[in-house]
Amino acid sequence: MLGALLAGLLTGTLGGLASIIPETVRLWALAPIVAVIMLFELAGRPLSLPQNRRLVPQDVIPRSDFSGPLQFGFEMGTGVRTFTPTALPHLLVLIVVLAGGLGPGLLAGLGFGVGRALMPLTRALSDDPRRWDTKLLASTAWVGRLCATGFLLSLALLWT
């Protein structure tokens, strides 16, 4: 989560710099991007945006000392190594930069960190990790739609 908070701090800082652009210009620039990404997400066909498509090495995860989870969290949280099957993290960064600021950036980083931590935790706690992987892959489109719907609801709550 520390890595995600660091990324959130950086994103929020960029949002502060973007505040010199009038708010109406930022929001009108953001609206069509949100619409396009949401259409693809809700259709179950997420856009493939730039990302570092390397996963954290498997030897990092089972380390019993504090360094393994710390390295995993930092690399996943900051996006140094990550694979995202959705464009929602990219959209979140864009929204924080254009419409958020430091507070929303830190909250987004915290939320992203919690979400990233839940994936390996639920997998590790499952009775059969391979079966868990199979179920996740089989339901990726529906998970994406659910996340996109939650994302839209969050935006609606924030902008009302």
PDB file of N, CA and C in Angstrom, residues 1-8 10-11 50-56 70-84 89-90 93 109 112-113 116:
ATOM      1  N   MET A   1       0.817  -1.189   0.000  1.00  0.00           N
ATOM      2  CA  MET A   1       0.000   0.000   0.000  1.00  0.00           C
ATOM      3  C   MET A   1       0.864   1.258   0.000  1.00  0.00           C
ATOM      4  N   LEU A   2       2.068   1.132   0.538  1.00  0.00           N
ATOM      5  CA  LEU A   2       2.972   2.276   0.567  1.00  0.00           C
ATOM      6  C   LEU A   2       3.309   2.735  -0.850  1.00  0.00           C
ATOM      7  N   GLY A   3       3.552   1.783  -1.746  1.00  0.00           N
ATOM      8  CA  GLY A   3       3.838   2.131  -3.138  1.00  0.00           C
ATOM      9  C   GLY A   3       2.665   2.828  -3.791  1.00  0.00           C
ATOM     10  N   ALA A   4       1.452   2.351  -3.518  1.00  0.00           N
ATOM     11  CA  ALA A   4       0.260   2.975  -4.098  1.00  0.00           C
ATOM     12  C   ALA A   4       0.052   4.371  -3.521  1.00  0.00           C
ATOM     13  N   LEU A   5       0.335   4.550  -2.227  1.00  0.00           N
ATOM     14  CA  LEU A   5       0.227   5.886  -1.639  1.00  0.00           C
ATOM     15  C   LEU A   5       1.243   6.846  -2.257  1.00  0.00           C
ATOM     16  N   LEU A   6       2.450   6.344  -2.520  1.00  0.00           N
ATOM     17  CA  LEU A   6       3.468   7.166  -3.178  1.00  0.00           C
ATOM     18  C   LEU A   6       2.986   7.580  -4.574  1.00  0.00           C
ATOM     19  N   ALA A   7       2.428   6.620  -5.314  1.00  0.00           N
ATOM     20  CA  ALA A   7       1.890   6.935  -6.638  1.00  0.00           C
ATOM     21  C   ALA A   7       0.732   7.924  -6.525  1.00  0.00           C
ATOM     22  N   GLY A   8      -0.110   7.762  -5.500  1.00  0.00           N
ATOM     23  CA  GLY A   8      -1.215   8.692  -5.274  1.00  0.00           C
ATOM     24  C   GLY A   8      -0.726  10.090  -4.945  1.00  0.00           C
ATOM     25  N   LEU A  10       2.140  11.423  -5.931  1.00  0.00           N
ATOM     26  CA  LEU A  10       2.648  11.983  -7.183  1.00  0.00           C
ATOM     27  C   LEU A  10       1.502  12.420  -8.094  1.00  0.00           C
ATOM     28  N   THR A  11       0.476  11.583  -8.209  1.00  0.00           N
ATOM     29  CA  THR A  11      -0.673  11.914  -9.049  1.00  0.00           C
ATOM     30  C   THR A  11      -1.394  13.153  -8.521  1.00  0.00           C
ATOM     31  N   PRO A  50      -1.140   1.512 -22.452  1.00  0.00           N
ATOM     32  CA  PRO A  50       0.265   1.234 -22.150  1.00  0.00           C
ATOM     33  C   PRO A  50       0.451   0.752 -20.710  1.00  0.00           C
ATOM     34  N   GLN A  51       1.244  -0.275 -20.557  1.00  0.00           N
ATOM     35  CA  GLN A  51       1.548  -0.805 -19.241  1.00  0.00           C
ATOM     36  C   GLN A  51       2.793  -1.672 -19.327  1.00  0.00           C
ATOM     37  N   ASN A  52       3.415  -1.850 -18.197  1.00  0.00           N
ATOM     38  CA  ASN A  52       4.581  -2.718 -18.105  1.00  0.00           C
ATOM     39  C   ASN A  52       4.057  -4.127 -17.855  1.00  0.00           C
ATOM     40  N   ARG A  53       4.001  -4.945 -18.869  1.00  0.00           N
ATOM     41  CA  ARG A  53       3.359  -6.254 -18.783  1.00  0.00           C
ATOM     42  C   ARG A  53       4.266  -7.336 -18.190  1.00  0.00           C
ATOM     43  N   ARG A  54       4.982  -6.982 -17.138  1.00  0.00           N
ATOM     44  CA  ARG A  54       5.792  -7.969 -16.434  1.00  0.00           C
ATOM     45  C   ARG A  54       5.262  -8.082 -15.020  1.00  0.00           C
ATOM     46  N   LEU A  55       5.139  -9.285 -14.548  1.00  0.00           N
ATOM     47  CA  LEU A  55       4.675  -9.504 -13.191  1.00  0.00           C
ATOM     48  C   LEU A  55       5.866  -9.514 -12.235  1.00  0.00           C
ATOM     49  N   VAL A  56       5.573  -9.286 -10.963  1.00  0.00           N
ATOM     50  CA  VAL A  56       6.609  -9.372  -9.932  1.00  0.00           C
ATOM     51  C   VAL A  56       7.091 -10.819  -9.905  1.00  0.00           C
ATOM     52  N   LEU A  70       7.057  -6.170   0.938  1.00  0.00           N
ATOM     53  CA  LEU A  70       7.372  -4.766   0.683  1.00  0.00           C
ATOM     54  C   LEU A  70       7.715  -4.551  -0.795  1.00  0.00           C
ATOM     55  N   GLN A  71       8.565  -5.415  -1.345  1.00  0.00           N
ATOM     56  CA  GLN A  71       8.928  -5.292  -2.757  1.00  0.00           C
ATOM     57  C   GLN A  71       7.710  -5.509  -3.646  1.00  0.00           C
ATOM     58  N   PHE A  72       6.911  -6.530  -3.323  1.00  0.00           N
ATOM     59  CA  PHE A  72       5.706  -6.811  -4.108  1.00  0.00           C
ATOM     60  C   PHE A  72       4.774  -5.602  -4.095  1.00  0.00           C
ATOM     61  N   GLY A  73       4.505  -5.071  -2.905  1.00  0.00           N
ATOM     62  CA  GLY A  73       3.606  -3.928  -2.783  1.00  0.00           C
ATOM     63  C   GLY A  73       4.117  -2.698  -3.494  1.00  0.00           C
ATOM     64  N   PHE A  74       5.419  -2.436  -3.383  1.00  0.00           N
ATOM     65  CA  PHE A  74       5.985  -1.263  -4.040  1.00  0.00           C
ATOM     66  C   PHE A  74       5.895  -1.393  -5.558  1.00  0.00           C
ATOM     67  N   GLU A  75       6.301  -2.539  -6.087  1.00  0.00           N
ATOM     68  CA  GLU A  75       6.321  -2.718  -7.539  1.00  0.00           C
ATOM     69  C   GLU A  75       4.910  -2.731  -8.129  1.00  0.00           C
ATOM     70  N   MET A  76       3.977  -3.372  -7.445  1.00  0.00           N
ATOM     71  CA  MET A  76       2.602  -3.398  -7.950  1.00  0.00           C
ATOM     72  C   MET A  76       1.916  -2.053  -7.739  1.00  0.00           C
ATOM     73  N   GLY A  77       2.131  -1.445  -6.570  1.00  0.00           N
ATOM     74  CA  GLY A  77       1.449  -0.202  -6.241  1.00  0.00           C
ATOM     75  C   GLY A  77       1.871   0.974  -7.094  1.00  0.00           C
ATOM     76  N   THR A  78       3.135   1.032  -7.440  1.00  0.00           N
ATOM     77  CA  THR A  78       3.610   2.155  -8.252  1.00  0.00           C
ATOM     78  C   THR A  78       3.510   1.884  -9.745  1.00  0.00           C
ATOM     79  N   GLY A  79       3.228   0.650 -10.120  1.00  0.00           N
ATOM     80  CA  GLY A  79       3.122   0.326 -11.536  1.00  0.00           C
ATOM     81  C   GLY A  79       4.457   0.014 -12.185  1.00  0.00           C
ATOM     82  N   VAL A  80       5.523  -0.149 -11.381  1.00  0.00           N
ATOM     83  CA  VAL A  80       6.830  -0.502 -11.930  1.00  0.00           C
ATOM     84  C   VAL A  80       6.715  -1.807 -12.711  1.00  0.00           C
ATOM     85  N   ARG A  81       6.023  -2.774 -12.128  1.00  0.00           N
ATOM     86  CA  ARG A  81       5.719  -4.030 -12.817  1.00  0.00           C
ATOM     87  C   ARG A  81       4.255  -4.308 -12.555  1.00  0.00           C
ATOM     88  N   THR A  82       3.509  -4.403 -13.591  1.00  0.00           N
ATOM     89  CA  THR A  82       2.094  -4.683 -13.380  1.00  0.00           C
ATOM     90  C   THR A  82       1.442  -5.152 -14.668  1.00  0.00           C
ATOM     91  N   PHE A  83       0.362  -5.823 -14.513  1.00  0.00           N
ATOM     92  CA  PHE A  83      -0.480  -6.207 -15.639  1.00  0.00           C
ATOM     93  C   PHE A  83      -1.899  -5.850 -15.238  1.00  0.00           C
ATOM     94  N   THR A  84      -2.513  -4.965 -15.963  1.00  0.00           N
ATOM     95  CA  THR A  84      -3.889  -4.583 -15.641  1.00  0.00           C
ATOM     96  C   THR A  84      -4.793  -4.954 -16.804  1.00  0.00           C
ATOM     97  N   PRO A  89      -7.493   1.851 -13.964  1.00  0.00           N
ATOM     98  CA  PRO A  89      -6.427   2.563 -13.229  1.00  0.00           C
ATOM     99  C   PRO A  89      -5.886   3.769 -13.997  1.00  0.00           C
ATOM    100  N   HIS A  90      -5.769   3.647 -15.312  1.00  0.00           N
ATOM    101  CA  HIS A  90      -5.321   4.779 -16.121  1.00  0.00           C
ATOM    102  C   HIS A  90      -6.334   5.917 -16.032  1.00  0.00           C
ATOM    103  N   VAL A  93      -6.117   7.750 -12.673  1.00  0.00           N
ATOM    104  CA  VAL A  93      -4.994   8.694 -12.637  1.00  0.00           C
ATOM    105  C   VAL A  93      -5.367   9.971 -13.387  1.00  0.00           C
ATOM    106  N   GLY A 109      -4.714   6.362  -4.209  1.00  0.00           N
ATOM    107  CA  GLY A 109      -3.567   5.489  -3.962  1.00  0.00           C
ATOM    108  C   GLY A 109      -3.869   4.468  -2.883  1.00  0.00           C
ATOM    109  N   PHE A 112      -6.314   1.916  -4.369  1.00  0.00           N
ATOM    110  CA  PHE A 112      -5.622   1.048  -5.315  1.00  0.00           C
ATOM    111  C   PHE A 112      -4.756   0.041  -4.570  1.00  0.00           C
ATOM    112  N   GLY A 113      -4.086   0.512  -3.515  1.00  0.00           N
ATOM    113  CA  GLY A 113      -3.246  -0.377  -2.720  1.00  0.00           C
ATOM    114  C   GLY A 113      -4.049  -1.467  -2.033  1.00  0.00           C
ATOM    115  N   ARG A 116      -5.139  -3.936  -4.702  1.00  0.00           N
ATOM    116  CA  ARG A 116      -4.012  -4.777  -5.127  1.00  0.00           C
ATOM    117  C   ARG A 116      -3.659  -5.799  -4.060  1.00  0.00           C
TER     118      ARG A 116
END
